[in-house]
Amino acid sequence: MTGPLHDQTVLVIGRGSGLARAVTLAARDAGARVIAAGRNQETLAAAYAGEPCITTERVDLTDETSIAALGERLSVVDHVVSTASARARGRVADLERDAIRRSFDTKVIGPLMLAKHLAPRMPADGSIVIFSGVAASKIAVGTLGVAITNGAADVLARSLALELAPIRVNAVSPGVIDTGAWDGFGEQGKADYFADISARNPARRIGTVDDIANGVMFALTSTFLTGQTLHIDGGEPLT
Ligand SMILES: NC(=O)c1ccc[n+]([C@@H]2O[C@H](COP(=O)([O-])OP(=O)(O)OC[C@H]3O[C@@H](n4cnc5c(N)ncnc54)[C@H](OP(=O)(O)O)[C@@H]3O)[C@@H](O)[C@H]2O)c1
């Protein structure tokens, strides 16, 4: 396939649905060979069955041995995108230490270990995109655990951009997107939440997976962009 990522290999970490899937398909459609990696390779293989130029791998971002082994199995990788997360929602009184640790482990320490083990296999014009999220920019009661994790992911992107240069490192910070991540609110709770966000934010809608995949493609292909967080959130922090 031809396109801006022609002949490049992109590793996308996360589930076989939601934002990871949109990024995987967009990168493939931009000409890349995509390796979709996650905790359950069989589920990923089923999710991408029949899709050309997409293969699957196994990795657990909370396990450095697993990340190092993935690095060993991949010869060269041009771009790495980590969408994995383990949200620790709730008010301070309800936050479990283990949930906070898992959140940081998945979204901050895991991507840092990915950089440690994969950057040495990346070319000078390679890049990394890690995922942050709007909770870091729009402080609210009940999302402290998510906010501090995303804030750390933002700082990680800037820090890696300096240390790994000229490999570029950016973060993408989505606003509210219907990926199934909000299903825990229940059908009515989710509908009410989306209606409230859409009524208040300047974009007057919630986001789509393609809004975010387009942002990731911009980060992967913009060779003068590094150390930035792209806020693709409908302007929600302004409200
Ligand atoms: N959706 C939104 O509204 C929104 C808003 C702000 C930020 N974001 C961020 O955008 C990213 C993608 O969001 P999403 O809604 O598409 O997905 P998500 O619901 O956040 O799912 C992330 C996936 O990461 C995988 N994962 C968890 N722990 C892992 C580990 N240790 N190693 C490897 N993979 C692991 C899990 O997949 P498996 O269960 O298959 O292993 C999980 O389903 C996340 O970083 C999220 O925080 C999303």
PDB file of C-alpha atoms and ligand atoms in Angstrom:
ATOM      1  CA  MET A   1       0.000   0.000   0.000  1.00  0.00           C
ATOM      2  CA  THR A   2       1.200   3.520  -0.707  1.00  0.00           C
ATOM      3  CA  GLY A   3       0.771   6.417   1.692  1.00  0.00           C
ATOM      4  CA  PRO A   4       2.754   8.552   4.162  1.00  0.00           C
ATOM      5  CA  LEU A   5       3.717   5.472   6.229  1.00  0.00           C
ATOM      6  CA  HIS A   6       4.605   3.343   3.198  1.00  0.00           C
ATOM      7  CA  ASP A   7       7.116   0.601   4.029  1.00  0.00           C
ATOM      8  CA  GLN A   8       7.180   1.492   7.735  1.00  0.00           C
ATOM      9  CA  THR A   9       6.351  -0.709  10.688  1.00  0.00           C
ATOM     10  CA  VAL A  10       4.023   0.636  13.372  1.00  0.00           C
ATOM     11  CA  LEU A  11       3.514  -1.152  16.692  1.00  0.00           C
ATOM     12  CA  VAL A  12       0.133  -0.347  18.279  1.00  0.00           C
ATOM     13  CA  ILE A  13      -0.471  -1.534  21.837  1.00  0.00           C
ATOM     14  CA  GLY A  14      -3.954  -1.906  23.298  1.00  0.00           C
ATOM     15  CA  ARG A  15      -7.168  -3.788  22.686  1.00  0.00           C
ATOM     16  CA  GLY A  16      -8.601  -4.932  19.338  1.00  0.00           C
ATOM     17  CA  SER A  17     -11.355  -2.325  19.497  1.00  0.00           C
ATOM     18  CA  GLY A  18     -11.746   1.316  20.569  1.00  0.00           C
ATOM     19  CA  LEU A  19      -8.987   3.808  19.802  1.00  0.00           C
ATOM     20  CA  ALA A  20      -6.304   1.158  19.292  1.00  0.00           C
ATOM     21  CA  ARG A  21      -8.306  -0.361  16.443  1.00  0.00           C
ATOM     22  CA  ALA A  22      -8.937   3.008  14.774  1.00  0.00           C
ATOM     23  CA  VAL A  23      -5.204   3.818  14.976  1.00  0.00           C
ATOM     24  CA  THR A  24      -4.240   0.371  13.676  1.00  0.00           C
ATOM     25  CA  LEU A  25      -6.531   0.635  10.642  1.00  0.00           C
ATOM     26  CA  ALA A  26      -5.515   4.256   9.928  1.00  0.00           C
ATOM     27  CA  ALA A  27      -1.801   3.377  10.047  1.00  0.00           C
ATOM     28  CA  ARG A  28      -2.380   0.389   7.774  1.00  0.00           C
ATOM     29  CA  ASP A  29      -4.404   2.545   5.367  1.00  0.00           C
ATOM     30  CA  ALA A  30      -1.492   5.024   5.375  1.00  0.00           C
ATOM     31  CA  GLY A  31       0.719   2.238   4.017  1.00  0.00           C
ATOM     32  CA  ALA A  32       2.266   0.786   7.184  1.00  0.00           C
ATOM     33  CA  ARG A  33       2.762  -2.785   8.274  1.00  0.00           C
ATOM     34  CA  VAL A  34       1.037  -2.772  11.656  1.00  0.00           C
ATOM     35  CA  ILE A  35       1.757  -5.010  14.621  1.00  0.00           C
ATOM     36  CA  ALA A  36      -1.153  -4.964  17.058  1.00  0.00           C
ATOM     37  CA  ALA A  37       0.070  -6.056  20.491  1.00  0.00           C
ATOM     38  CA  GLY A  38      -1.765  -6.668  23.725  1.00  0.00           C
ATOM     39  CA  ARG A  39      -2.252  -8.965  26.674  1.00  0.00           C
ATOM     40  CA  ASN A  40      -4.399 -11.427  24.732  1.00  0.00           C
ATOM     41  CA  GLN A  41      -2.909 -12.212  21.324  1.00  0.00           C
ATOM     42  CA  GLU A  42      -5.709 -14.655  20.434  1.00  0.00           C
ATOM     43  CA  THR A  43      -8.364 -11.962  20.913  1.00  0.00           C
ATOM     44  CA  LEU A  44      -6.343  -9.536  18.823  1.00  0.00           C
ATOM     45  CA  ALA A  45      -5.825 -12.130  16.073  1.00  0.00           C
ATOM     46  CA  ALA A  46      -9.581 -12.720  15.931  1.00  0.00           C
ATOM     47  CA  ALA A  47     -10.256  -8.964  15.879  1.00  0.00           C
ATOM     48  CA  TYR A  48      -7.966  -8.451  12.888  1.00  0.00           C
ATOM     49  CA  ALA A  49      -8.651 -11.728  11.047  1.00  0.00           C
ATOM     50  CA  GLY A  50      -8.648 -11.124   7.296  1.00  0.00           C
ATOM     51  CA  GLU A  51      -7.199  -7.603   7.582  1.00  0.00           C
ATOM     52  CA  PRO A  52      -4.157  -7.278   5.303  1.00  0.00           C
ATOM     53  CA  CYS A  53      -0.823  -5.966   6.633  1.00  0.00           C
ATOM     54  CA  ILE A  54      -1.843  -6.397  10.290  1.00  0.00           C
ATOM     55  CA  THR A  55      -0.145  -9.007  12.470  1.00  0.00           C
ATOM     56  CA  THR A  56      -0.434  -9.535  16.212  1.00  0.00           C
ATOM     57  CA  GLU A  57       1.926  -9.898  19.153  1.00  0.00           C
ATOM     58  CA  ARG A  58       1.688 -10.403  22.896  1.00  0.00           C
ATOM     59  CA  VAL A  59       2.796  -7.854  25.471  1.00  0.00           C
ATOM     60  CA  ASP A  60       1.815  -6.936  29.023  1.00  0.00           C
ATOM     61  CA  LEU A  61       2.860  -3.367  29.793  1.00  0.00           C
ATOM     62  CA  THR A  62       2.989  -4.066  33.531  1.00  0.00           C
ATOM     63  CA  ASP A  63       5.730  -6.645  32.964  1.00  0.00           C
ATOM     64  CA  GLU A  64       9.181  -5.487  31.843  1.00  0.00           C
ATOM     65  CA  THR A  65      10.190  -9.047  30.919  1.00  0.00           C
ATOM     66  CA  SER A  66       7.250  -9.221  28.524  1.00  0.00           C
ATOM     67  CA  ILE A  67       8.214  -5.857  26.982  1.00  0.00           C
ATOM     68  CA  ALA A  68      11.865  -6.891  26.631  1.00  0.00           C
ATOM     69  CA  ALA A  69      10.806 -10.173  24.993  1.00  0.00           C
ATOM     70  CA  LEU A  70       8.621  -8.277  22.501  1.00  0.00           C
ATOM     71  CA  GLY A  71      11.628  -6.113  21.670  1.00  0.00           C
ATOM     72  CA  GLU A  72      13.700  -9.244  21.053  1.00  0.00           C
ATOM     73  CA  ARG A  73      11.049 -10.674  18.712  1.00  0.00           C
ATOM     74  CA  LEU A  74      10.732  -7.497  16.630  1.00  0.00           C
ATOM     75  CA  SER A  75      13.754  -6.711  14.517  1.00  0.00           C
ATOM     76  CA  VAL A  76      13.039  -3.093  13.614  1.00  0.00           C
ATOM     77  CA  VAL A  77      10.097  -0.893  14.416  1.00  0.00           C
ATOM     78  CA  ASP A  78       9.629   2.631  13.018  1.00  0.00           C
ATOM     79  CA  HIS A  79       6.824   3.891  15.237  1.00  0.00           C
ATOM     80  CA  VAL A  80       5.322   2.842  18.560  1.00  0.00           C
ATOM     81  CA  VAL A  81       1.838   3.855  19.768  1.00  0.00           C
ATOM     82  CA  SER A  82       0.724   2.886  23.271  1.00  0.00           C
ATOM     83  CA  THR A  83      -3.019   3.229  23.943  1.00  0.00           C
ATOM     84  CA  ALA A  84      -3.146   0.875  26.935  1.00  0.00           C
ATOM     85  CA  SER A  85      -4.762   2.084  30.130  1.00  0.00           C
ATOM     86  CA  ALA A  86      -6.196   0.848  33.422  1.00  0.00           C
ATOM     87  CA  ARG A  87      -8.352   3.677  34.745  1.00  0.00           C
ATOM     88  CA  ALA A  88      -8.485   4.305  38.495  1.00  0.00           C
ATOM     89  CA  ARG A  89     -11.760   6.250  38.768  1.00  0.00           C
ATOM     90  CA  GLY A  90     -13.318   7.331  42.048  1.00  0.00           C
ATOM     91  CA  ARG A  91     -13.133   9.824  44.867  1.00  0.00           C
ATOM     92  CA  VAL A  92     -10.094   9.913  47.134  1.00  0.00           C
ATOM     93  CA  ALA A  93     -11.863   7.962  49.891  1.00  0.00           C
ATOM     94  CA  ASP A  94     -12.568   5.107  47.475  1.00  0.00           C
ATOM     95  CA  LEU A  95      -9.226   4.911  45.684  1.00  0.00           C
ATOM     96  CA  GLU A  96      -7.391   1.650  46.227  1.00  0.00           C
ATOM     97  CA  ARG A  97      -3.611   1.784  46.238  1.00  0.00           C
ATOM     98  CA  ASP A  98      -3.426  -1.177  43.850  1.00  0.00           C
ATOM     99  CA  ALA A  99      -5.703   0.512  41.304  1.00  0.00           C
ATOM    100  CA  ILE A 100      -3.531   3.638  41.306  1.00  0.00           C
ATOM    101  CA  ARG A 101      -0.389   1.552  40.952  1.00  0.00           C
ATOM    102  CA  ARG A 102      -1.917  -0.390  38.053  1.00  0.00           C
ATOM    103  CA  SER A 103      -2.930   2.856  36.370  1.00  0.00           C
ATOM    104  CA  PHE A 104       0.614   4.254  36.533  1.00  0.00           C
ATOM    105  CA  ASP A 105       2.126   0.894  35.671  1.00  0.00           C
ATOM    106  CA  THR A 106       0.045   0.621  32.489  1.00  0.00           C
ATOM    107  CA  LYS A 107       0.074   4.179  31.185  1.00  0.00           C
ATOM    108  CA  VAL A 108       3.351   5.644  32.465  1.00  0.00           C
ATOM    109  CA  ILE A 109       5.876   3.001  33.534  1.00  0.00           C
ATOM    110  CA  GLY A 110       4.877   0.595  30.728  1.00  0.00           C
ATOM    111  CA  PRO A 111       5.432   3.186  27.965  1.00  0.00           C
ATOM    112  CA  LEU A 112       8.714   4.170  29.651  1.00  0.00           C
ATOM    113  CA  MET A 113       9.840   0.513  29.524  1.00  0.00           C
ATOM    114  CA  LEU A 114       8.681   0.347  25.891  1.00  0.00           C
ATOM    115  CA  ALA A 115      10.964   3.284  25.158  1.00  0.00           C
ATOM    116  CA  LYS A 116      13.807   1.572  27.005  1.00  0.00           C
ATOM    117  CA  HIS A 117      13.522  -1.675  25.037  1.00  0.00           C
ATOM    118  CA  LEU A 118      12.275  -0.455  21.633  1.00  0.00           C
ATOM    119  CA  ALA A 119      14.045   2.869  21.049  1.00  0.00           C
ATOM    120  CA  PRO A 120      17.358   1.038  20.443  1.00  0.00           C
ATOM    121  CA  ARG A 121      15.591  -0.799  17.579  1.00  0.00           C
ATOM    122  CA  MET A 122      14.108   2.352  16.062  1.00  0.00           C
ATOM    123  CA  PRO A 123      15.594   4.491  13.284  1.00  0.00           C
ATOM    124  CA  ALA A 124      16.508   8.136  13.880  1.00  0.00           C
ATOM    125  CA  ASP A 125      13.341   9.240  12.087  1.00  0.00           C
ATOM    126  CA  GLY A 126      11.120   6.953  14.176  1.00  0.00           C
ATOM    127  CA  SER A 127       8.547   8.187  16.656  1.00  0.00           C
ATOM    128  CA  ILE A 128       6.566   7.243  19.734  1.00  0.00           C
ATOM    129  CA  VAL A 129       3.014   8.304  20.619  1.00  0.00           C
ATOM    130  CA  ILE A 130       1.743   7.705  24.134  1.00  0.00           C
ATOM    131  CA  PHE A 131      -1.795   8.326  25.330  1.00  0.00           C
ATOM    132  CA  SER A 132      -2.785  10.909  27.903  1.00  0.00           C
ATOM    133  CA  GLY A 133      -6.355  12.149  28.382  1.00  0.00           C
ATOM    134  CA  VAL A 134      -8.534  15.160  29.081  1.00  0.00           C
ATOM    135  CA  ALA A 135      -8.775  14.419  32.822  1.00  0.00           C
ATOM    136  CA  ALA A 136      -5.288  15.941  33.222  1.00  0.00           C
ATOM    137  CA  SER A 137      -6.489  19.266  31.768  1.00  0.00           C
ATOM    138  CA  LYS A 138     -10.019  19.373  33.181  1.00  0.00           C
ATOM    139  CA  ILE A 139      -9.728  18.718  36.898  1.00  0.00           C
ATOM    140  CA  ALA A 140     -12.882  17.185  38.363  1.00  0.00           C
ATOM    141  CA  VAL A 141     -13.842  15.400  41.557  1.00  0.00           C
ATOM    142  CA  GLY A 142     -13.843  11.641  40.978  1.00  0.00           C
ATOM    143  CA  THR A 143     -11.143  11.529  38.305  1.00  0.00           C
ATOM    144  CA  LEU A 144      -8.043  12.297  40.378  1.00  0.00           C
ATOM    145  CA  GLY A 145      -6.417   8.918  39.695  1.00  0.00           C
ATOM    146  CA  VAL A 146      -6.964   9.277  35.945  1.00  0.00           C
ATOM    147  CA  ALA A 147      -5.792  12.906  35.992  1.00  0.00           C
ATOM    148  CA  ILE A 148      -2.472  12.296  37.757  1.00  0.00           C
ATOM    149  CA  THR A 149      -1.745   9.308  35.505  1.00  0.00           C
ATOM    150  CA  ASN A 150      -2.398  11.370  32.375  1.00  0.00           C
ATOM    151  CA  GLY A 151      -0.380  14.287  33.741  1.00  0.00           C
ATOM    152  CA  ALA A 152       2.568  11.942  34.223  1.00  0.00           C
ATOM    153  CA  ALA A 153       2.107  10.605  30.670  1.00  0.00           C
ATOM    154  CA  ASP A 154       2.313  14.182  29.341  1.00  0.00           C
ATOM    155  CA  VAL A 155       5.578  14.785  31.212  1.00  0.00           C
ATOM    156  CA  LEU A 156       6.904  11.395  30.100  1.00  0.00           C
ATOM    157  CA  ALA A 157       6.384  12.382  26.445  1.00  0.00           C
ATOM    158  CA  ARG A 158       8.321  15.636  26.924  1.00  0.00           C
ATOM    159  CA  SER A 159      11.113  13.925  28.854  1.00  0.00           C
ATOM    160  CA  LEU A 160      11.509  11.111  26.331  1.00  0.00           C
ATOM    161  CA  ALA A 161      11.458  13.597  23.445  1.00  0.00           C
ATOM    162  CA  LEU A 162      14.575  15.242  24.858  1.00  0.00           C
ATOM    163  CA  GLU A 163      16.428  12.081  25.842  1.00  0.00           C
ATOM    164  CA  LEU A 164      15.623   9.923  22.799  1.00  0.00           C
ATOM    165  CA  ALA A 165      16.115  12.692  20.200  1.00  0.00           C
ATOM    166  CA  PRO A 166      16.060  12.647  17.240  1.00  0.00           C
ATOM    167  CA  ILE A 167      13.384   9.968  17.740  1.00  0.00           C
ATOM    168  CA  ARG A 168      10.249  12.060  18.233  1.00  0.00           C
ATOM    169  CA  VAL A 169       7.914  11.486  21.157  1.00  0.00           C
ATOM    170  CA  ASN A 170       4.455  13.009  21.503  1.00  0.00           C
ATOM    171  CA  ALA A 171       1.319  12.397  23.530  1.00  0.00           C
ATOM    172  CA  VAL A 172      -2.292  12.439  22.372  1.00  0.00           C
ATOM    173  CA  SER A 173      -4.908  13.545  24.882  1.00  0.00           C
ATOM    174  CA  PRO A 174      -8.434  12.527  23.865  1.00  0.00           C
ATOM    175  CA  GLY A 175     -11.595  14.039  25.220  1.00  0.00           C
ATOM    176  CA  VAL A 176     -14.695  11.921  25.722  1.00  0.00           C
ATOM    177  CA  ILE A 177     -14.955   9.256  23.004  1.00  0.00           C
ATOM    178  CA  ASP A 178     -17.511   6.436  22.873  1.00  0.00           C
ATOM    179  CA  THR A 179     -15.205   3.412  22.777  1.00  0.00           C
ATOM    180  CA  GLY A 180     -16.988   1.328  25.387  1.00  0.00           C
ATOM    181  CA  ALA A 181     -14.801   2.925  28.050  1.00  0.00           C
ATOM    182  CA  TRP A 182     -17.882   4.621  29.538  1.00  0.00           C
ATOM    183  CA  ASP A 183     -20.170   1.568  29.502  1.00  0.00           C
ATOM    184  CA  GLY A 184     -19.724   1.217  33.255  1.00  0.00           C
ATOM    185  CA  PHE A 185     -21.979   4.260  33.663  1.00  0.00           C
ATOM    186  CA  GLY A 186     -24.909   2.150  32.404  1.00  0.00           C
ATOM    187  CA  GLU A 187     -26.892   2.930  29.253  1.00  0.00           C
ATOM    188  CA  GLN A 188     -28.821   5.882  30.686  1.00  0.00           C
ATOM    189  CA  GLY A 189     -25.866   7.173  32.692  1.00  0.00           C
ATOM    190  CA  LYS A 190     -23.694   7.140  29.592  1.00  0.00           C
ATOM    191  CA  ALA A 191     -26.337   8.874  27.469  1.00  0.00           C
ATOM    192  CA  ASP A 192     -26.785  11.570  30.121  1.00  0.00           C
ATOM    193  CA  TYR A 193     -23.025  12.060  30.468  1.00  0.00           C
ATOM    194  CA  PHE A 194     -22.505  12.346  26.697  1.00  0.00           C
ATOM    195  CA  ALA A 195     -25.438  14.772  26.406  1.00  0.00           C
ATOM    196  CA  ASP A 196     -23.986  16.927  29.194  1.00  0.00           C
ATOM    197  CA  ILE A 197     -20.481  16.991  27.656  1.00  0.00           C
ATOM    198  CA  SER A 198     -21.910  17.735  24.179  1.00  0.00           C
ATOM    199  CA  ALA A 199     -24.038  20.581  25.507  1.00  0.00           C
ATOM    200  CA  ARG A 200     -21.103  22.239  27.304  1.00  0.00           C
ATOM    201  CA  ASN A 201     -17.991  21.750  25.191  1.00  0.00           C
ATOM    202  CA  PRO A 202     -17.210  24.161  22.341  1.00  0.00           C
ATOM    203  CA  ALA A 203     -17.316  21.366  19.726  1.00  0.00           C
ATOM    204  CA  ARG A 204     -20.896  20.553  20.858  1.00  0.00           C
ATOM    205  CA  ARG A 205     -20.381  16.812  20.426  1.00  0.00           C
ATOM    206  CA  ILE A 206     -18.381  13.961  21.892  1.00  0.00           C
ATOM    207  CA  GLY A 207     -15.415  12.721  19.877  1.00  0.00           C
ATOM    208  CA  THR A 208     -15.107   9.838  17.451  1.00  0.00           C
ATOM    209  CA  VAL A 209     -12.366   7.261  17.210  1.00  0.00           C
ATOM    210  CA  ASP A 210     -11.415   8.789  13.853  1.00  0.00           C
ATOM    211  CA  ASP A 211     -10.890  12.216  15.477  1.00  0.00           C
ATOM    212  CA  ILE A 212      -8.194  10.588  17.593  1.00  0.00           C
ATOM    213  CA  ALA A 213      -6.731   8.315  14.910  1.00  0.00           C
ATOM    214  CA  ASN A 214      -6.297  11.399  12.685  1.00  0.00           C
ATOM    215  CA  GLY A 215      -4.364  13.078  15.508  1.00  0.00           C
ATOM    216  CA  VAL A 216      -2.124  10.046  15.936  1.00  0.00           C
ATOM    217  CA  MET A 217      -1.428   9.989  12.184  1.00  0.00           C
ATOM    218  CA  PHE A 218      -0.511  13.695  12.383  1.00  0.00           C
ATOM    219  CA  ALA A 219       1.931  12.951  15.237  1.00  0.00           C
ATOM    220  CA  LEU A 220       3.471   9.986  13.395  1.00  0.00           C
ATOM    221  CA  THR A 221       4.034  11.872  10.146  1.00  0.00           C
ATOM    222  CA  SER A 222       4.851  15.439  11.291  1.00  0.00           C
ATOM    223  CA  THR A 223       8.633  15.322  11.362  1.00  0.00           C
ATOM    224  CA  PHE A 224       9.031  18.711  13.145  1.00  0.00           C
ATOM    225  CA  LEU A 225       6.637  17.810  15.993  1.00  0.00           C
ATOM    226  CA  THR A 226       8.092  16.443  19.219  1.00  0.00           C
ATOM    227  CA  GLY A 227       7.618  16.795  22.975  1.00  0.00           C
ATOM    228  CA  GLN A 228       3.999  17.894  22.536  1.00  0.00           C
ATOM    229  CA  THR A 229       0.620  16.804  23.802  1.00  0.00           C
ATOM    230  CA  LEU A 230      -2.086  17.057  21.135  1.00  0.00           C
ATOM    231  CA  HIS A 231      -5.323  17.928  22.926  1.00  0.00           C
ATOM    232  CA  ILE A 232      -8.129  16.465  20.809  1.00  0.00           C
ATOM    233  CA  ASP A 233     -10.944  17.036  23.260  1.00  0.00           C
ATOM    234  CA  GLY A 234     -13.551  19.336  21.712  1.00  0.00           C
ATOM    235  CA  GLY A 235     -12.290  22.164  23.922  1.00  0.00           C
ATOM    236  CA  GLU A 236     -13.717  20.550  27.060  1.00  0.00           C
ATOM    237  CA  PRO A 237     -11.053  22.029  29.413  1.00  0.00           C
ATOM    238  CA  LEU A 238     -12.327  25.517  28.491  1.00  0.00           C
ATOM    239  CA  THR A 239     -15.677  24.832  30.098  1.00  0.00           C
TER     240      THR A 239
HETATM  241  N1  LIG B   1     -12.332   6.630  25.479  1.00  0.00           N
HETATM  242  C1  LIG B   1     -12.203   7.847  26.002  1.00  0.00           C
HETATM  243  O1  LIG B   1     -13.191   8.596  26.151  1.00  0.00           O
HETATM  244  C2  LIG B   1     -10.835   8.324  26.415  1.00  0.00           C
HETATM  245  C3  LIG B   1     -10.727   9.593  27.027  1.00  0.00           C
HETATM  246  C4  LIG B   1      -9.484  10.038  27.439  1.00  0.00           C
HETATM  247  C5  LIG B   1      -8.370   9.240  27.260  1.00  0.00           C
HETATM  248  N2  LIG B   1      -8.507   8.017  26.666  1.00  0.00           N
HETATM  249  C6  LIG B   1      -7.310   7.182  26.523  1.00  0.00           C
HETATM  250  O2  LIG B   1      -7.212   6.657  25.218  1.00  0.00           O
HETATM  251  C7  LIG B   1      -6.617   5.358  25.260  1.00  0.00           C
HETATM  252  C8  LIG B   1      -7.511   4.341  24.559  1.00  0.00           C
HETATM  253  O3  LIG B   1      -8.809   4.443  25.082  1.00  0.00           O
HETATM  254  P1  LIG B   1      -9.961   3.392  24.729  1.00  0.00           P
HETATM  255  O4  LIG B   1     -11.189   3.962  25.331  1.00  0.00           O
HETATM  256  O5  LIG B   1      -9.924   3.042  23.297  1.00  0.00           O
HETATM  257  O6  LIG B   1      -9.486   2.081  25.449  1.00  0.00           O
HETATM  258  P2  LIG B   1      -9.504   1.646  27.001  1.00  0.00           P
HETATM  259  O7  LIG B   1     -10.885   1.287  27.425  1.00  0.00           O
HETATM  260  O8  LIG B   1      -8.799   2.668  27.816  1.00  0.00           O
HETATM  261  O9  LIG B   1      -8.703   0.305  26.880  1.00  0.00           O
HETATM  262  C9  LIG B   1      -7.349   0.270  27.041  1.00  0.00           C
HETATM  263  C10 LIG B   1      -6.940  -1.173  26.858  1.00  0.00           C
HETATM  264  O10 LIG B   1      -5.593  -1.271  27.280  1.00  0.00           O
HETATM  265  C11 LIG B   1      -5.340  -2.652  27.414  1.00  0.00           C
HETATM  266  N3  LIG B   1      -4.451  -2.879  28.533  1.00  0.00           N
HETATM  267  C12 LIG B   1      -4.741  -2.689  29.838  1.00  0.00           C
HETATM  268  N4  LIG B   1      -3.696  -3.064  30.581  1.00  0.00           N
HETATM  269  C13 LIG B   1      -2.744  -3.494  29.719  1.00  0.00           C
HETATM  270  C14 LIG B   1      -1.440  -4.014  29.897  1.00  0.00           C
HETATM  271  N5  LIG B   1      -0.910  -4.190  31.115  1.00  0.00           N
HETATM  272  N6  LIG B   1      -0.736  -4.338  28.790  1.00  0.00           N
HETATM  273  C15 LIG B   1      -1.258  -4.196  27.565  1.00  0.00           C
HETATM  274  N7  LIG B   1      -2.493  -3.715  27.341  1.00  0.00           N
HETATM  275  C16 LIG B   1      -3.225  -3.379  28.412  1.00  0.00           C
HETATM  276  C17 LIG B   1      -6.675  -3.356  27.691  1.00  0.00           C
HETATM  277  O11 LIG B   1      -6.964  -4.247  26.602  1.00  0.00           O
HETATM  278  P3  LIG B   1      -7.258  -5.803  26.910  1.00  0.00           P
HETATM  279  O12 LIG B   1      -8.324  -5.830  27.954  1.00  0.00           O
HETATM  280  O13 LIG B   1      -7.670  -6.339  25.577  1.00  0.00           O
HETATM  281  O14 LIG B   1      -5.961  -6.367  27.411  1.00  0.00           O
HETATM  282  C18 LIG B   1      -7.662  -2.214  27.697  1.00  0.00           C
HETATM  283  O15 LIG B   1      -8.912  -2.574  27.160  1.00  0.00           O
HETATM  284  C19 LIG B   1      -6.410   5.031  26.733  1.00  0.00           C
HETATM  285  O16 LIG B   1      -5.089   5.355  27.094  1.00  0.00           O
HETATM  286  C20 LIG B   1      -7.387   5.954  27.429  1.00  0.00           C
HETATM  287  O17 LIG B   1      -7.033   6.268  28.757  1.00  0.00           O
HETATM  288  C21 LIG B   1      -9.713   7.539  26.242  1.00  0.00           C
END
